[in-house]
Coordinates of C-alpha atoms in Angstrom, one line a residue:
M1 CA 5.6 46.9 19.1
T2 CA 8.3 48.8 21.0
R3 CA 8.1 52.6 21.0
V4 CA 11.5 54.3 20.8
A5 CA 12.4 58.0 20.9
V6 CA 15.5 58.8 18.9
T7 CA 17.1 62.2 19.5
G8 CA 19.1 63.4 16.6
G9 CA 17.3 61.1 14.2
S10 CA 17.8 63.6 11.4
G11 CA 21.6 63.4 11.6
K12 CA 24.2 61.2 9.9
L13 CA 24.1 58.3 12.3
G14 CA 20.5 59.1 13.4
R15 CA 19.1 58.6 9.9
A16 CA 20.6 55.1 9.8
V17 CA 19.4 54.3 13.3
V18 CA 15.8 55.3 12.5
K19 CA 15.8 53.4 9.2
D20 CA 17.1 50.3 10.9
L21 CA 14.7 50.4 13.8
V22 CA 11.7 51.0 11.5
E23 CA 12.8 48.1 9.3
H24 CA 12.9 45.9 12.4
G25 CA 9.4 46.7 13.5
Y26 CA 10.0 49.5 16.0
E27 CA 7.7 52.5 16.2
V28 CA 10.1 55.4 16.2
T29 CA 9.7 59.1 17.0
N30 CA 12.5 61.3 15.8
I31 CA 13.2 64.2 18.3
D32 CA 15.4 66.7 16.6
S33 CA 15.6 70.5 15.9
A34 CA 16.4 69.7 12.3
A35 CA 13.8 68.3 9.9
P36 CA 14.3 64.6 8.8
P37 CA 14.7 63.5 5.2
P38 CA 11.5 62.9 3.3
G39 CA 9.9 59.5 3.8
Q40 CA 11.8 58.6 7.0
G41 CA 9.0 56.5 8.3
A42 CA 9.0 58.0 11.8
R43 CA 7.2 60.7 13.6
W44 CA 9.1 63.9 14.0
R45 CA 9.0 66.3 16.9
R46 CA 11.0 69.6 16.7
I47 CA 12.4 69.9 20.2
D48 CA 15.2 72.0 21.7
L49 CA 17.0 69.4 23.8
T50 CA 18.7 72.2 25.9
D51 CA 15.2 73.1 27.2
Y52 CA 14.3 70.6 29.9
G53 CA 10.6 71.4 29.8
Q54 CA 10.4 70.6 26.1
V55 CA 12.3 67.3 26.6
V56 CA 10.0 66.3 29.5
D57 CA 7.0 67.0 27.2
A58 CA 8.5 64.9 24.4
L59 CA 9.5 61.9 26.5
S60 CA 6.5 61.9 28.8
A61 CA 4.2 61.4 25.7
T62 CA 2.2 64.5 26.7
L63 CA 2.6 66.3 23.3
D64 CA -0.4 66.5 21.0
E65 CA -0.7 63.4 18.8
S66 CA 1.8 61.5 20.9
P67 CA 2.0 57.8 20.0
G68 CA 1.9 56.9 23.7
P69 CA 4.5 56.1 26.4
F70 CA 8.0 55.2 25.1
N71 CA 9.8 52.0 26.1
A72 CA 13.3 53.3 25.4
V73 CA 15.3 56.4 24.4
V74 CA 18.2 56.5 22.0
H75 CA 20.1 59.8 22.5
L76 CA 22.3 60.7 19.5
A77 CA 21.7 64.5 19.3
A78 CA 24.8 66.6 19.9
I79 CA 27.4 68.9 18.3
P80 CA 29.1 65.9 16.8
A81 CA 32.8 66.6 17.1
P82 CA 35.4 69.0 18.5
G83 CA 36.2 72.2 16.6
I84 CA 32.8 72.8 15.0
T85 CA 32.0 75.7 17.3
G86 CA 33.6 77.2 20.4
N87 CA 34.6 74.9 23.3
A88 CA 32.2 76.5 25.7
A89 CA 29.3 76.4 23.2
T90 CA 30.0 72.7 22.6
F91 CA 29.9 72.0 26.3
A92 CA 26.9 74.2 26.9
N93 CA 24.9 72.3 24.2
N94 CA 26.0 68.7 24.7
V95 CA 26.2 68.1 28.4
P96 CA 23.0 69.9 29.5
A97 CA 21.1 68.2 26.6
T98 CA 22.3 64.8 27.7
Y99 CA 21.3 65.6 31.3
N100 CA 17.9 66.7 30.2
V101 CA 17.4 63.5 28.2
F102 CA 18.5 61.3 31.1
A103 CA 16.5 63.2 33.7
A104 CA 13.3 63.4 31.5
A105 CA 13.6 59.7 30.8
R106 CA 13.8 59.0 34.5
A107 CA 10.8 61.2 35.2
A108 CA 8.8 59.4 32.5
G109 CA 9.7 56.0 33.9
I110 CA 11.8 54.9 30.9
T111 CA 14.3 52.4 32.1
T112 CA 16.3 51.7 28.8
V113 CA 18.6 54.5 27.5
V114 CA 21.2 54.1 24.8
W115 CA 23.3 57.1 24.0
A116 CA 26.2 58.1 21.8
S117 CA 29.4 58.4 23.8
S118 CA 32.5 58.7 21.7
E119 CA 35.8 57.1 20.7
T120 CA 37.4 60.4 21.8
V121 CA 37.3 59.3 25.4
L122 CA 40.0 56.7 24.5
G123 CA 42.5 59.5 24.2
L124 CA 41.9 60.9 20.7
P125 CA 43.7 62.3 18.9
F126 CA 46.5 60.0 19.7
D127 CA 49.2 62.6 19.7
T128 CA 50.0 60.9 23.0
P129 CA 50.2 57.2 22.1
P130 CA 47.6 54.9 23.4
P131 CA 48.6 52.7 26.4
Y132 CA 48.2 49.6 24.2
I133 CA 46.7 48.3 21.0
P134 CA 43.9 47.5 20.4
V135 CA 42.5 50.1 22.6
D136 CA 39.4 49.1 24.6
E137 CA 37.1 50.0 27.5
D138 CA 39.5 48.8 30.2
Y139 CA 41.6 51.8 30.8
P140 CA 40.5 55.2 32.3
A141 CA 39.0 57.8 30.0
R142 CA 41.6 60.3 28.6
P143 CA 39.6 63.2 27.2
E144 CA 41.8 65.6 25.2
S145 CA 39.2 68.1 24.1
T146 CA 36.1 69.8 25.5
Y147 CA 33.9 67.7 23.4
S148 CA 35.6 64.5 24.8
L149 CA 35.4 65.9 28.3
G150 CA 31.7 66.2 27.9
K151 CA 31.3 62.6 26.7
H152 CA 33.4 61.5 29.7
L153 CA 31.1 63.4 32.0
E154 CA 28.0 61.9 30.4
E155 CA 29.4 58.4 31.1
Q156 CA 29.9 59.4 34.8
M157 CA 26.4 60.9 34.9
A158 CA 24.9 57.7 33.6
A159 CA 26.6 55.8 36.3
Q160 CA 25.0 57.9 39.0
F161 CA 21.6 57.7 37.4
C162 CA 21.9 53.9 37.5
R163 CA 23.0 54.1 41.2
W164 CA 19.9 56.0 41.9
N165 CA 17.7 53.5 40.1
P166 CA 19.2 49.9 39.9
E167 CA 16.5 49.0 37.4
L168 CA 17.9 51.3 34.8
T169 CA 19.8 50.1 31.7
M170 CA 22.1 52.8 30.3
I171 CA 24.4 51.8 27.4
G172 CA 27.0 54.3 26.1
L173 CA 28.3 53.5 22.6
R174 CA 31.7 54.9 21.9
F175 CA 31.2 55.3 18.2
S176 CA 34.1 55.7 15.9
N177 CA 34.1 58.2 12.9
V178 CA 30.7 57.7 11.3
M179 CA 30.8 57.0 7.5
E180 CA 28.2 56.5 4.8
P181 CA 28.9 54.6 1.5
E182 CA 29.4 57.8 -0.4
D183 CA 32.3 58.6 1.9
Y184 CA 34.3 55.6 0.9
A185 CA 35.6 57.0 -2.4
A186 CA 38.1 59.0 -0.4
F187 CA 39.5 56.1 1.5
P188 CA 42.2 54.9 -0.9
G189 CA 43.8 58.4 -0.6
F190 CA 44.7 57.7 3.0
D191 CA 47.3 55.1 2.0
A192 CA 49.8 57.8 0.9
D193 CA 50.2 59.1 4.4
P194 CA 49.4 57.0 7.5
S195 CA 49.5 60.1 9.7
L196 CA 46.3 61.4 8.1
R197 CA 44.3 58.9 10.1
Q198 CA 46.5 57.9 13.0
W199 CA 44.4 60.2 15.2
N200 CA 41.9 57.4 15.7
L201 CA 44.0 54.4 14.9
W202 CA 42.7 54.4 11.4
G203 CA 39.2 53.4 12.6
Y204 CA 35.7 54.2 11.3
I205 CA 32.1 53.0 11.7
D206 CA 29.7 52.5 8.9
A207 CA 26.5 54.2 9.9
R208 CA 24.5 51.0 9.2
D209 CA 26.7 49.0 11.6
G210 CA 26.4 51.8 14.1
A211 CA 22.6 51.4 13.8
Q212 CA 23.0 47.6 14.4
A213 CA 24.9 48.4 17.6
V214 CA 22.1 50.6 18.8
R215 CA 19.4 48.0 18.1
K216 CA 21.5 45.3 19.8
S217 CA 21.8 47.6 22.8
L218 CA 18.1 48.0 23.0
E219 CA 17.5 44.3 22.9
V220 CA 20.3 43.0 25.3
E221 CA 19.3 42.0 28.8
L222 CA 21.5 44.1 31.1
T223 CA 21.0 46.4 34.0
G224 CA 23.3 49.3 35.1
V225 CA 25.6 51.3 33.0
E226 CA 27.9 49.8 30.3
V227 CA 30.1 51.4 27.6
F228 CA 31.2 49.8 24.4
V229 CA 33.7 50.7 21.7
I230 CA 31.8 50.5 18.4
A231 CA 33.9 50.4 15.2
N232 CA 34.0 48.5 12.0
A233 CA 36.0 45.3 11.9
D234 CA 38.7 46.7 9.6
T235 CA 40.7 49.9 9.3
V236 CA 40.5 52.6 6.6
M237 CA 43.9 51.5 5.2
S238 CA 45.0 49.0 2.6
R239 CA 48.2 48.3 4.5
S240 CA 48.3 45.7 7.3
S241 CA 47.4 46.8 10.8
A242 CA 50.5 45.2 12.2
S243 CA 52.8 47.3 10.0
L244 CA 50.9 50.5 10.8
A245 CA 51.2 49.9 14.5
A246 CA 54.9 49.1 14.2
E247 CA 55.7 52.2 12.1
V248 CA 53.6 54.9 13.8
F249 CA 53.5 53.6 17.4
P250 CA 56.7 51.6 17.7
G251 CA 56.8 51.8 21.5
V252 CA 53.2 50.7 22.2
E253 CA 52.4 47.2 23.3
V254 CA 50.3 45.2 20.8
R255 CA 48.3 42.8 22.9
K256 CA 47.1 40.4 20.2
E257 CA 48.1 39.2 16.8
L258 CA 46.3 41.6 14.5
G259 CA 44.5 40.3 11.4
E260 CA 45.5 41.8 8.0
H261 CA 43.3 44.8 8.3
E262 CA 41.9 44.3 11.8
T263 CA 40.6 47.3 13.6
M264 CA 42.7 48.7 16.4
L265 CA 39.6 50.0 18.2
G266 CA 38.8 46.9 20.2
I267 CA 35.2 45.7 19.6
D268 CA 35.5 42.3 21.4
K269 CA 33.4 43.5 24.3
A270 CA 30.6 44.6 22.0
R271 CA 30.8 41.3 20.1
R272 CA 30.7 39.3 23.3
I273 CA 27.9 41.1 25.2
L274 CA 25.8 42.7 22.6
G275 CA 26.2 40.2 19.8
Y276 CA 27.5 43.0 17.6
E277 CA 29.1 42.0 14.4
P278 CA 30.0 44.5 11.6
E279 CA 28.4 43.6 8.3
H280 CA 29.8 46.4 6.1
S281 CA 33.2 47.5 4.9
W282 CA 34.5 50.3 2.7
R283 CA 36.4 47.5 0.8
D284 CA 33.1 46.2 -0.5
H285 CA 32.5 49.5 -2.2
A286 CA 36.0 50.0 -3.4
S287 CA 35.9 46.7 -5.3
R288 CA 32.9 47.6 -7.4

């Protein structure tokens, strides 16, 4: 059985990731400053990820009642979006915490790290239009906030960790806006004003599909650093994707014929390399 440490396992995406991994036979330790929900099925360690010593203890399996050495780390813990707290506070939490996880994993001899990057590095909010649609991993990062700048720096940091150790696998998942089924009741309201969600090209990620992407990243045979856009296969809108692109971003090149509700956050790379395939849609809940 593979032992996996999941930082932020008590959060919105983290809860889904822990549940999915446990259901697929992984032995999971949730490393989080916040308590998990009852009956999570994983060990919990209250760790301050901005304290390197605590992170080393947690990932080196030296804590009392440790399950043993970890085979992989999934790093999800962070202040999850811009604007929640001050810019400097966001940076001072997120970037050092990620460094601590990367460095402590290296010190512990863990060679598989999957972490939450962000769709924001694609240029969100798209007040400046994207270079093309669907957006993908091929153009340079365009951070427009301190939060996004931190995520961009984390991707650069991972590249250097992999240069130092060619045996490392470090996969950054550029997650879209994370949603749970109870969030879907609000989706029909977006149709009245396309501008409400143009900031991320009307994208989202069901937490359960985000968890699938994490598990696929743990199982794929890769070395080095790779980043993937992770979104659901459809948009949050009832209108066609082609009509939305034409109305809101009339001067932007559309590089493929878009399906009726096809996501404009390109997930082709994740499909091709990870075998990722979204299984959930808000439309399934809206039709009930």
